[in-house]
mmCIF file of C-alpha atoms in Angstrom:
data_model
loop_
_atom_site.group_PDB
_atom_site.id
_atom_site.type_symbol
_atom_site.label_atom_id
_atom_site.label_comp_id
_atom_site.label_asym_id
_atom_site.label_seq_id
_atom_site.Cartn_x
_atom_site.Cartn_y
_atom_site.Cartn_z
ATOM 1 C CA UNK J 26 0.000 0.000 0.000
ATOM 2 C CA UNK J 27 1.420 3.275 -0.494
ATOM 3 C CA UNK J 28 2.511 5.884 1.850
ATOM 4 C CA UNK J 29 0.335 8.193 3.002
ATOM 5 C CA UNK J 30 1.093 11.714 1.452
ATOM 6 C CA UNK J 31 2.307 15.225 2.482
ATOM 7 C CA UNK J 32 3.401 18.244 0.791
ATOM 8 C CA UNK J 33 6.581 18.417 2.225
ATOM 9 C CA UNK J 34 7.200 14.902 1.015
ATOM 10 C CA UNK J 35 7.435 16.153 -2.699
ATOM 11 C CA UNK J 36 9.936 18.749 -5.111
ATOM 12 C CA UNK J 37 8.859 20.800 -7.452
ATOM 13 C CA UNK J 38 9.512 18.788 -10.330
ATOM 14 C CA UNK J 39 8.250 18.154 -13.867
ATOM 15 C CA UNK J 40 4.943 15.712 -13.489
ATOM 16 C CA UNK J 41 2.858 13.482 -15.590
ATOM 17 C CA UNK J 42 -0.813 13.822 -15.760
ATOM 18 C CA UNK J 43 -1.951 10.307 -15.383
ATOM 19 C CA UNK J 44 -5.551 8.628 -15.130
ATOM 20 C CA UNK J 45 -7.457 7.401 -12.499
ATOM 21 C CA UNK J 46 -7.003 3.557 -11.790
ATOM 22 C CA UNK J 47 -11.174 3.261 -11.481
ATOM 23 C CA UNK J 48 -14.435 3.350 -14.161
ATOM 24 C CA UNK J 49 -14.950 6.235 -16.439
ATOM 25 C CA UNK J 50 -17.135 8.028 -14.225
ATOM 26 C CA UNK J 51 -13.711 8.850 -12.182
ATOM 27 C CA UNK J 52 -11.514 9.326 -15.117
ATOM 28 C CA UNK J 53 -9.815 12.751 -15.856
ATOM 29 C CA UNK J 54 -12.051 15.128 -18.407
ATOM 30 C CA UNK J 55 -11.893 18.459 -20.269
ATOM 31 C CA UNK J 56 -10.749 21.090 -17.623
ATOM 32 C CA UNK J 57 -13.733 23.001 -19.298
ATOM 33 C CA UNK J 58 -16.059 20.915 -18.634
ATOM 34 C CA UNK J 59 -19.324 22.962 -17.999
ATOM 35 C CA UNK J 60 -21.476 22.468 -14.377
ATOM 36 C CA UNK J 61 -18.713 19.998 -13.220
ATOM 37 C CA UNK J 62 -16.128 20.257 -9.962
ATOM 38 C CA UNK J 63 -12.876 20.030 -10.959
ATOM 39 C CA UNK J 64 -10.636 18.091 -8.369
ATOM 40 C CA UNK J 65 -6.632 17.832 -8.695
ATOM 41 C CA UNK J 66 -5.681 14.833 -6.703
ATOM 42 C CA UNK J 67 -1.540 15.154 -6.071
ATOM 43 C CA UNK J 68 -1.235 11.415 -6.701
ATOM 44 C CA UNK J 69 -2.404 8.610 -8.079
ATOM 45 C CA UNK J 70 -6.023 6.895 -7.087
ATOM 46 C CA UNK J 71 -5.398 4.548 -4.057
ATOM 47 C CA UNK J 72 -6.841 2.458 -1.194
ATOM 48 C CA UNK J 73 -5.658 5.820 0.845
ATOM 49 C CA UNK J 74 -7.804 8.012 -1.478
ATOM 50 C CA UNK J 75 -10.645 5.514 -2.020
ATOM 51 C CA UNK J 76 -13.476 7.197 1.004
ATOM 52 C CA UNK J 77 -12.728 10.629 -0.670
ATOM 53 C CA UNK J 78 -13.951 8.898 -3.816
ATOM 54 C CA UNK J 79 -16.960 7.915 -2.404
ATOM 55 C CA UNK J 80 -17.860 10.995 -0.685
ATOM 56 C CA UNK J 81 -17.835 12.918 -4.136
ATOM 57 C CA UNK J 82 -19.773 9.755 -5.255
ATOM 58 C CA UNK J 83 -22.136 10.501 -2.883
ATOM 59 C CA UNK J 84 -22.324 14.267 -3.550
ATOM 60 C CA UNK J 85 -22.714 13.376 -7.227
ATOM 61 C CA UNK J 86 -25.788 11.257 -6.351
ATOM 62 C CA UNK J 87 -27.087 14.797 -5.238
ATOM 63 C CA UNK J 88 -25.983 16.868 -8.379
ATOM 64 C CA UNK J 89 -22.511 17.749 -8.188
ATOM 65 C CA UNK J 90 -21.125 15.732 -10.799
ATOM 66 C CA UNK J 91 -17.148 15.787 -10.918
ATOM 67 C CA UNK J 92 -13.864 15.610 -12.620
ATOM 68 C CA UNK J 93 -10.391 14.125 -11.170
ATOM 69 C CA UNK J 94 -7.383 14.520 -12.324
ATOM 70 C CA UNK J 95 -4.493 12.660 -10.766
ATOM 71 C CA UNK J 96 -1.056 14.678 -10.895
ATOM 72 C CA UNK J 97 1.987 13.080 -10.352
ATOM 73 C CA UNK J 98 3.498 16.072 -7.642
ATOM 74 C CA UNK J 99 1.545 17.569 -4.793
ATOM 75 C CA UNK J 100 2.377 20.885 -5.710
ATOM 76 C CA UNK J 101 1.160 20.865 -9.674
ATOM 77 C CA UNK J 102 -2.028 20.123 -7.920
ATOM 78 C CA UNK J 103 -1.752 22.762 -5.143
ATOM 79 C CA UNK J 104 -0.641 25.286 -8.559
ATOM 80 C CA UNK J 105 -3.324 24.288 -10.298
ATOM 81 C CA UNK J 106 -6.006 25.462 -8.099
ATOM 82 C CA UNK J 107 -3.741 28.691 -7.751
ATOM 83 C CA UNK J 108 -3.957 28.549 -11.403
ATOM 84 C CA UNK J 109 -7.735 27.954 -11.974
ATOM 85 C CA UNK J 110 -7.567 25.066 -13.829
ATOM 86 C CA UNK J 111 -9.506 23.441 -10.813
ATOM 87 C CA UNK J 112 -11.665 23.770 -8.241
ATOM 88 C CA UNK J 113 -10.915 21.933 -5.289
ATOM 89 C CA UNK J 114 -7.897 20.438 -4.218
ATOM 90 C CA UNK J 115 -5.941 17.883 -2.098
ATOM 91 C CA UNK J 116 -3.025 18.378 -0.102
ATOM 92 C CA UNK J 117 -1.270 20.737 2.387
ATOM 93 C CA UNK J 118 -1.570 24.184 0.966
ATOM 94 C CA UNK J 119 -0.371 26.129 4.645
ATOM 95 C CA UNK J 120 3.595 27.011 3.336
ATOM 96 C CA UNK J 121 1.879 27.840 -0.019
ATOM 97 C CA UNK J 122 -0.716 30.153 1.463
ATOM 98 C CA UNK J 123 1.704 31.916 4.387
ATOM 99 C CA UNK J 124 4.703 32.492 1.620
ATOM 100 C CA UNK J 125 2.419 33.468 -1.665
ATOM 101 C CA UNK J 126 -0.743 34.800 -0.124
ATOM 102 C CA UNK J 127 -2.414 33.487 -1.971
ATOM 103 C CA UNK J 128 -6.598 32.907 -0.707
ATOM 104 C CA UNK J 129 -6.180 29.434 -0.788
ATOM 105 C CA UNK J 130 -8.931 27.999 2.211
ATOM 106 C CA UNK J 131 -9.148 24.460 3.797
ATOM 107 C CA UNK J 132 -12.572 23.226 4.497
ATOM 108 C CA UNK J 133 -11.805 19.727 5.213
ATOM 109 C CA UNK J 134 -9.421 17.475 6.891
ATOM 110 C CA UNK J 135 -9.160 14.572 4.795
ATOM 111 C CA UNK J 136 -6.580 12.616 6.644
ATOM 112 C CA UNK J 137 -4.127 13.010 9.762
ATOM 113 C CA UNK J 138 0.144 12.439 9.748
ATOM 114 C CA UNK J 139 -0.234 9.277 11.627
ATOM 115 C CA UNK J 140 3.886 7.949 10.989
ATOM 116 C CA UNK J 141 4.820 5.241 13.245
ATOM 117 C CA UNK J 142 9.577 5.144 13.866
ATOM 118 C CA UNK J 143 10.559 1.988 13.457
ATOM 119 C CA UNK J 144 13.551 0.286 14.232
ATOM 120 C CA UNK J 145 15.240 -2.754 14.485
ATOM 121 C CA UNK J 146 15.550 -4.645 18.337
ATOM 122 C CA UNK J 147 19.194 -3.219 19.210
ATOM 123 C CA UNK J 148 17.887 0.590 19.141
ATOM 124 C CA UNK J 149 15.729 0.149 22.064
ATOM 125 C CA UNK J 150 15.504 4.074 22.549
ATOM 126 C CA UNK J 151 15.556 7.106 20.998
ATOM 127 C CA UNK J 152 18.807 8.195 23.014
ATOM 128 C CA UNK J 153 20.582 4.659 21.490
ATOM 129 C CA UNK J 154 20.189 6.957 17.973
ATOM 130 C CA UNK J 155 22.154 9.951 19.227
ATOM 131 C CA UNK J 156 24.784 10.384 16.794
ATOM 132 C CA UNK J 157 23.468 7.695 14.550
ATOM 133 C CA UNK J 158 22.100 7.558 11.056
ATOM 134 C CA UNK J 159 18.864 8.098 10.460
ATOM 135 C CA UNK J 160 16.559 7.654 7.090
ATOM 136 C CA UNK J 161 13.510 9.737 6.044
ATOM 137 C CA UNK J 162 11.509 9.767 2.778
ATOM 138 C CA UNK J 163 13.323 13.005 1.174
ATOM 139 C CA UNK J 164 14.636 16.341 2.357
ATOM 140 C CA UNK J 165 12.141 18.763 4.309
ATOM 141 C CA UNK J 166 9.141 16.051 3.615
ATOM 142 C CA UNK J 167 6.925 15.302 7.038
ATOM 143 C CA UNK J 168 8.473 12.336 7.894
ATOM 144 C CA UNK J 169 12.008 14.483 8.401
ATOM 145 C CA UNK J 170 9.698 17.116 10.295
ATOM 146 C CA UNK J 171 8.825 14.053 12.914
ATOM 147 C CA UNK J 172 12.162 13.290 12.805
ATOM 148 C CA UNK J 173 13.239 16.698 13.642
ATOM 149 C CA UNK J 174 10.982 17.681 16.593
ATOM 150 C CA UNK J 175 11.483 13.868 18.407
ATOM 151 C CA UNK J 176 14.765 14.859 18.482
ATOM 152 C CA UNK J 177 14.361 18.148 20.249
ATOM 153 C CA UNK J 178 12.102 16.330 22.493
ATOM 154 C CA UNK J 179 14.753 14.139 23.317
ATOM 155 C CA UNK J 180 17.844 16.044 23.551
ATOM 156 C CA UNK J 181 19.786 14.103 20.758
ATOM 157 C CA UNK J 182 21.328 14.878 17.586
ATOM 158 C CA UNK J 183 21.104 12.171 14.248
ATOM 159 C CA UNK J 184 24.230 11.500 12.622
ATOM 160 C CA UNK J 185 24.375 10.697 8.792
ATOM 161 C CA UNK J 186 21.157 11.696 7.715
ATOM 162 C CA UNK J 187 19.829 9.553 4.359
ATOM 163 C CA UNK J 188 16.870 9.863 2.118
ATOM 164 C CA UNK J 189 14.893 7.027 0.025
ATOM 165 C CA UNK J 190 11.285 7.835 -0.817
ATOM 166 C CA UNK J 191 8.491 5.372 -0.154
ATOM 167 C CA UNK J 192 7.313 3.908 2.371
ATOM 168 C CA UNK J 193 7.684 0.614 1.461
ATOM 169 C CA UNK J 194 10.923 1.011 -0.026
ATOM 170 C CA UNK J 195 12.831 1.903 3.640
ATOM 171 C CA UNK J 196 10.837 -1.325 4.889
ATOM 172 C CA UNK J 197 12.520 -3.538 2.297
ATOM 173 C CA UNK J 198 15.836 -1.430 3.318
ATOM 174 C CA UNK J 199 14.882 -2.436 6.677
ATOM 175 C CA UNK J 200 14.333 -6.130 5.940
ATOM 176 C CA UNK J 201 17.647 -5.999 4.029
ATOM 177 C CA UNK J 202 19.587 -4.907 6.654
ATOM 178 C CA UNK J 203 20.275 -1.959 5.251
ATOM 179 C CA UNK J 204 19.100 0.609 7.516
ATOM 180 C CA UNK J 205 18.482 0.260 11.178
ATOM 181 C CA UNK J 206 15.707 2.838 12.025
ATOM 182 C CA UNK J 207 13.459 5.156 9.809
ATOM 183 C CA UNK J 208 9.735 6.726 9.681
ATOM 184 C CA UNK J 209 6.975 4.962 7.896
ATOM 185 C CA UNK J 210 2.654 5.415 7.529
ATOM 186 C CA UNK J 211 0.302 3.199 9.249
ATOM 187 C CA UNK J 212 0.478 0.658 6.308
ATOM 188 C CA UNK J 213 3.561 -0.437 6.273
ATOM 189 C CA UNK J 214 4.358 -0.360 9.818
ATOM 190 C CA UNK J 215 2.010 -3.226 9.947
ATOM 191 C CA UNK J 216 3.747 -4.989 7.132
ATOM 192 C CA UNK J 217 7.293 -4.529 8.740
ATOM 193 C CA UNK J 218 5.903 -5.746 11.804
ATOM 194 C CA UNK J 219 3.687 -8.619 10.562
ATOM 195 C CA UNK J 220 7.054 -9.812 8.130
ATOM 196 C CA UNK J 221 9.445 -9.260 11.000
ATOM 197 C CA UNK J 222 7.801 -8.481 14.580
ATOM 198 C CA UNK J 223 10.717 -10.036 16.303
ATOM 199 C CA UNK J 224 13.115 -8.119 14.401
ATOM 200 C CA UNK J 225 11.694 -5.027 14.833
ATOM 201 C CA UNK J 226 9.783 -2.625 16.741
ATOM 202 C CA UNK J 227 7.927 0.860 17.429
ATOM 203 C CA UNK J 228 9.430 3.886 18.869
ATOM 204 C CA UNK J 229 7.276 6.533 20.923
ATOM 205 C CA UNK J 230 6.653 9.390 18.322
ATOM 206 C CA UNK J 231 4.823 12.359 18.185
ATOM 207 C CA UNK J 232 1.740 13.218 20.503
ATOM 208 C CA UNK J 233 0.240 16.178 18.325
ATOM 209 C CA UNK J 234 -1.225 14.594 15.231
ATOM 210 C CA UNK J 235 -1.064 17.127 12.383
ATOM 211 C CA UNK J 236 -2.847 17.112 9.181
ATOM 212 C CA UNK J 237 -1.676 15.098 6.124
ATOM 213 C CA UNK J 238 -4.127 16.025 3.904
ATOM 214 C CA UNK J 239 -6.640 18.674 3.325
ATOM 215 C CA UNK J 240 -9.786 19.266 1.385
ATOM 216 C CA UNK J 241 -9.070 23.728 -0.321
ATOM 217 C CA UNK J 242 -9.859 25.646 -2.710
ATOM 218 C CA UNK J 243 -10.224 28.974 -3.699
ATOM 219 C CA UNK J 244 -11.822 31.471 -1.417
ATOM 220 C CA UNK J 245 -13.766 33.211 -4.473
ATOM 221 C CA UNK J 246 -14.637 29.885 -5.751
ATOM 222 C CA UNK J 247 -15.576 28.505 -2.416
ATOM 223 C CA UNK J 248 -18.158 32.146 -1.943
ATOM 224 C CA UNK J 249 -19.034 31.402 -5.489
ATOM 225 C CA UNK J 250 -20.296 27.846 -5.173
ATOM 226 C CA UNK J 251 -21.509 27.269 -1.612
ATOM 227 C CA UNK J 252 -24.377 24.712 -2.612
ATOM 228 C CA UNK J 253 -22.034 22.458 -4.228
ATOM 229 C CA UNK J 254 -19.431 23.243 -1.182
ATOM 230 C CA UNK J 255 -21.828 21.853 1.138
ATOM 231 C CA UNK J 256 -22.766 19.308 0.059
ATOM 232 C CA UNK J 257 -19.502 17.939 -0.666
ATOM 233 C CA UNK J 258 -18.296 18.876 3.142
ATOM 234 C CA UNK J 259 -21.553 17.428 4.055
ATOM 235 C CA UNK J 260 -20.613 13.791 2.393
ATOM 236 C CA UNK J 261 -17.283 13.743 3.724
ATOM 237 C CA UNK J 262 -18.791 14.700 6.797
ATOM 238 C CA UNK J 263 -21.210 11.942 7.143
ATOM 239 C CA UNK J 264 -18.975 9.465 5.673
ATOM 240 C CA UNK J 265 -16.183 10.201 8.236
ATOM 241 C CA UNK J 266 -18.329 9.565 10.629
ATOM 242 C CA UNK J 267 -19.855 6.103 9.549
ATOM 243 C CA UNK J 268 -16.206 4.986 9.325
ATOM 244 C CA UNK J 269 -15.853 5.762 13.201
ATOM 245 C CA UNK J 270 -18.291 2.747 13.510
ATOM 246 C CA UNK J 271 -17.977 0.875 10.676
ATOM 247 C CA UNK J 272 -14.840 1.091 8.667
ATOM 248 C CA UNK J 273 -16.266 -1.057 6.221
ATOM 249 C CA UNK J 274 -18.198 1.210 5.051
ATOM 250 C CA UNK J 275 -15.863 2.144 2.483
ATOM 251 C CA UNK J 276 -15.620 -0.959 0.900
ATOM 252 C CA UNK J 277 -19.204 -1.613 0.911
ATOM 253 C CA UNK J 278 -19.722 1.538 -1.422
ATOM 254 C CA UNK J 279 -16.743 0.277 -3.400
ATOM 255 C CA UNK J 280 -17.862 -2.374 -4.244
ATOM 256 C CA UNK J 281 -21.603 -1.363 -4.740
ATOM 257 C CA UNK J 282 -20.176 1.493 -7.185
ATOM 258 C CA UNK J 283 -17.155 -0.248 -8.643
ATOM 259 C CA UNK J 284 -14.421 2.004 -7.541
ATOM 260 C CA UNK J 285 -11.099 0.747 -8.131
ATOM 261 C CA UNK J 286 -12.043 -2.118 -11.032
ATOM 262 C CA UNK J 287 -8.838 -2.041 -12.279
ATOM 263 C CA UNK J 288 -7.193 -3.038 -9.249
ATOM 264 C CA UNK J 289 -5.868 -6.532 -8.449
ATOM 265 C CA UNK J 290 -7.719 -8.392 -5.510
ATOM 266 C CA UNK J 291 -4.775 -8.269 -3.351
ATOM 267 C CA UNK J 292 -5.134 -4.341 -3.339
ATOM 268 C CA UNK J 293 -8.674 -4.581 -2.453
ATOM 269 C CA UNK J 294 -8.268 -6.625 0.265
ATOM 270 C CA UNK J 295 -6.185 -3.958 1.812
ATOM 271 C CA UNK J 296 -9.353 -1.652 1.949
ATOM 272 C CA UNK J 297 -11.323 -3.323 5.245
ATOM 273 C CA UNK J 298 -8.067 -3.837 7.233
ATOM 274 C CA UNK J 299 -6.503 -0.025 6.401
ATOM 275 C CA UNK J 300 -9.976 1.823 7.354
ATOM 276 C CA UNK J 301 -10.384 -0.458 10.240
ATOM 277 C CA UNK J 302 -7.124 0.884 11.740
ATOM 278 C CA UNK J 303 -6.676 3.955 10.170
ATOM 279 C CA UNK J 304 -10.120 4.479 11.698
ATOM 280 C CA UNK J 305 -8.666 3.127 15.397
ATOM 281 C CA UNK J 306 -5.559 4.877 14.905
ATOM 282 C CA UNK J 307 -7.016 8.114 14.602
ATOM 283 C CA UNK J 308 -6.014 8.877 10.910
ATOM 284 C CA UNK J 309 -9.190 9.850 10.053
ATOM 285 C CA UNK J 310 -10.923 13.092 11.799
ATOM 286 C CA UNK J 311 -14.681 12.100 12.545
ATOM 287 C CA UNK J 312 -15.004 15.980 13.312
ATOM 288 C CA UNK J 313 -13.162 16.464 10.077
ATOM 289 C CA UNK J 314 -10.857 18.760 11.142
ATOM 290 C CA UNK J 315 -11.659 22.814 11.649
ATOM 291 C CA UNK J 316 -10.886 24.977 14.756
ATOM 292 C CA UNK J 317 -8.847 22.201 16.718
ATOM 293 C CA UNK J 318 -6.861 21.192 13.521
ATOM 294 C CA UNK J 319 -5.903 24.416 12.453
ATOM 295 C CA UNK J 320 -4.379 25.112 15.710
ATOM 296 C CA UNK J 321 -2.589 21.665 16.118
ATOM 297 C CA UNK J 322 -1.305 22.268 12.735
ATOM 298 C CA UNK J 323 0.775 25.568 13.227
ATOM 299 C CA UNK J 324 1.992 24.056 16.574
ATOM 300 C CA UNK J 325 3.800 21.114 14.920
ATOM 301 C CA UNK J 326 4.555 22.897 11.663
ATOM 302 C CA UNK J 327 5.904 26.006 12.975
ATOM 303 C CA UNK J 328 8.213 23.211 14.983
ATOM 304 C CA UNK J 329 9.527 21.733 12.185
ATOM 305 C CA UNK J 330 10.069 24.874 10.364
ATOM 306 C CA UNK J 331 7.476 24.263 7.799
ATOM 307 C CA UNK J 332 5.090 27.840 9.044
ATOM 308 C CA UNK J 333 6.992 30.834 9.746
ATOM 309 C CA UNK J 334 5.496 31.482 13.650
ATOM 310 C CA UNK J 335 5.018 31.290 16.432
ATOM 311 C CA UNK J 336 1.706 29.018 15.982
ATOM 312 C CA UNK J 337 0.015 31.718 18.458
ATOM 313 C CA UNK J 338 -0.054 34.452 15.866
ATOM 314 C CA UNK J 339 -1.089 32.443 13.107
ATOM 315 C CA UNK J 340 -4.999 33.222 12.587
ATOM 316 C CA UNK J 341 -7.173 30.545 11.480
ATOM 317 C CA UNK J 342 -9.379 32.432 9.311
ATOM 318 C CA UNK J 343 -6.010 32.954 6.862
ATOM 319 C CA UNK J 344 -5.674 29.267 5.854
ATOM 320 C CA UNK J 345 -9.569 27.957 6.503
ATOM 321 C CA UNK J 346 -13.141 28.325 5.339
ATOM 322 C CA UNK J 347 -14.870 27.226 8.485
ATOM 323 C CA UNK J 348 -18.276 28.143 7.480
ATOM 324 C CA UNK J 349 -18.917 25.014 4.999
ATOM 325 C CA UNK J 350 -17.813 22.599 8.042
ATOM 326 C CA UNK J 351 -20.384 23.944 10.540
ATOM 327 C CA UNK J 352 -22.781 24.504 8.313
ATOM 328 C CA UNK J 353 -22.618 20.743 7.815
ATOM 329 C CA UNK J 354 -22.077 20.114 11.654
ATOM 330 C CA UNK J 355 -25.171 21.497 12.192
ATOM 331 C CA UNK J 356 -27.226 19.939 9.597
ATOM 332 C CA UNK J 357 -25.968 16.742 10.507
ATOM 333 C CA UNK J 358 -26.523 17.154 13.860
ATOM 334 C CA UNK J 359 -23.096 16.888 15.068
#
């Protein structure tokens, strides 16, 4: 399964547009497309991404139709909402919005950075890594951030610091012998530990969960299209919280829908067993993020150097649309 993104995790780089892995109804169209949302995914169509597909499923089975399109790089996503080419957006947009100014608004918290250190038996602390190499995903990404404020916490310095993107790639490292101690997502923590659970183990890591992923867009498209807003926060919303107390939610509308086709069987077995502990783990929001996220997030990313602070004089109004969230809240009855 893949890692779980972040915009940190990602350069600016020259991307591919490519497909969505699922049905035509979820396949990229005409960014002029008339009456239809225009979403810019900053990756490709996963298991990870699979209950934001069926929220806008959901919202389309009210009359917002949609359009994805799945770029290869965070940021050509982030730029092309900046750009107009689409509506709403998926991703971290805070560094973007705080160093551009641009009136880029979150109105949903899609997922949370739940990274689990790993490491193999002899580090049985995090003062055993004082001095000692360390791996992260790439320079300045999230998983570095983690690494950087658990180190701080802990009064220790890494040594040789080296990079190798993926998830799954620094568990195979890992497995290889190759590297003793890295930062990996919920998913393959549990693979590293289900291949190797007497090899290796779980560090303490961060309390403050920030977010990985947010719902933006636009302010003046946001003011400009508030029915379809809604209801789109609305279905996220409601689906958030049906995962709270039954994760398999999400693969019940898969399947009823036919998300995913394309995928192999193995993949789709993955769906039930990551929502049933992403959901216990706490990577998913059920109050989908707002006031309390906001605030968590310019604590830890001011920490890591990410937001320019301190967190205390960031305003939340600057990076989120709040309105659209309690608006659903209260419809809901939540």
């Amino acid at each position: 399964m893949q890692q779980v993104r972040n915009v940190f995790r990602r350069s600016v780089a020259a991307a591919a547009v490519a497909g969505l892995l699922a049905g035509p109804a979820l396949l990229a169209q005409p960014a002029e497309a008339a009456g239809k949302v225009r979403v810019a995914l900053g990756d490709v169509v996963s298991v990870e991404t699979l209950a934001f597909l069926v929220a806008l499923e959901r919202a389309k089975d009210r009359g917002v139709d949609y359009e994805m399109t799945s770029f290869a790089k965070e940021e050509l996503a982030i730029q092309s909402i900046v750009n107009g080419q689409a509506d709403l957006g998926v991703g971290t947009p805070y560094s973007v919005i705080q160093k551009s100014k641009v009136p880029l608004k979150a109105i949903f918290q899609m997922s949370r950075l739940v990274f689990f250190p790993v490491a193999s038996n002899d580090i049985q602390s995090w003062k055993d890594l004082d001095g000692q190499p360390f791996t992260f995903h790439a320079r300045g990404t999230g998983t570095e951030a983690i690494g950087n404020i658990i180190a701080k916490r802990e009064g220790i310095e890494f040594g040789a610091r080296s990079y190798v993107p993926g998830s799954e790639n620094r568990i195979i490292a890992m497995m290889k012998g190759q590297i003793n101690a890295t930062i990996v997502d919920l998913a393959n923590k549990n693979k590293l530990l289900d291949m190797a659970g007497d090899k290796f183990h779980v560090l303490p890591g961060v309390s403050e969960v920030p977010s990985d992923e947010l719902i933006f867009a636009s302010e003046t498209w946001i003011d400009n299209n508030t029915e379809q807003v809604n209801i789109v926060v609305e279905e996220l919303l409601k689906l958030w919280h049906e995962m709270k107390d039954n994760p398999g939610i999400v693969e019940e509308e898969r399947a009823k829908r036919n998300l995913l086709a394309d995928q192999p069987k193995e993949i789709l077995a993955e769906v039930v067993p990551f929502y049933t502990e992403g959901a216990k783990e706490g990577l998913f929001d059920p109050a989908g993020g707002g006031m309390a996220a906001a605030k968590a997030d310019f604590a830890f990313y001011t920490e890591a150097g990410q937001l320019q602070g301190p967190a205390e004089s960031l305003k939340v109004e600057e990076y989120w649309n709040l309105e659209p969230l309690n608006a659903a809240k209260k419809k809901l009855g939540l």
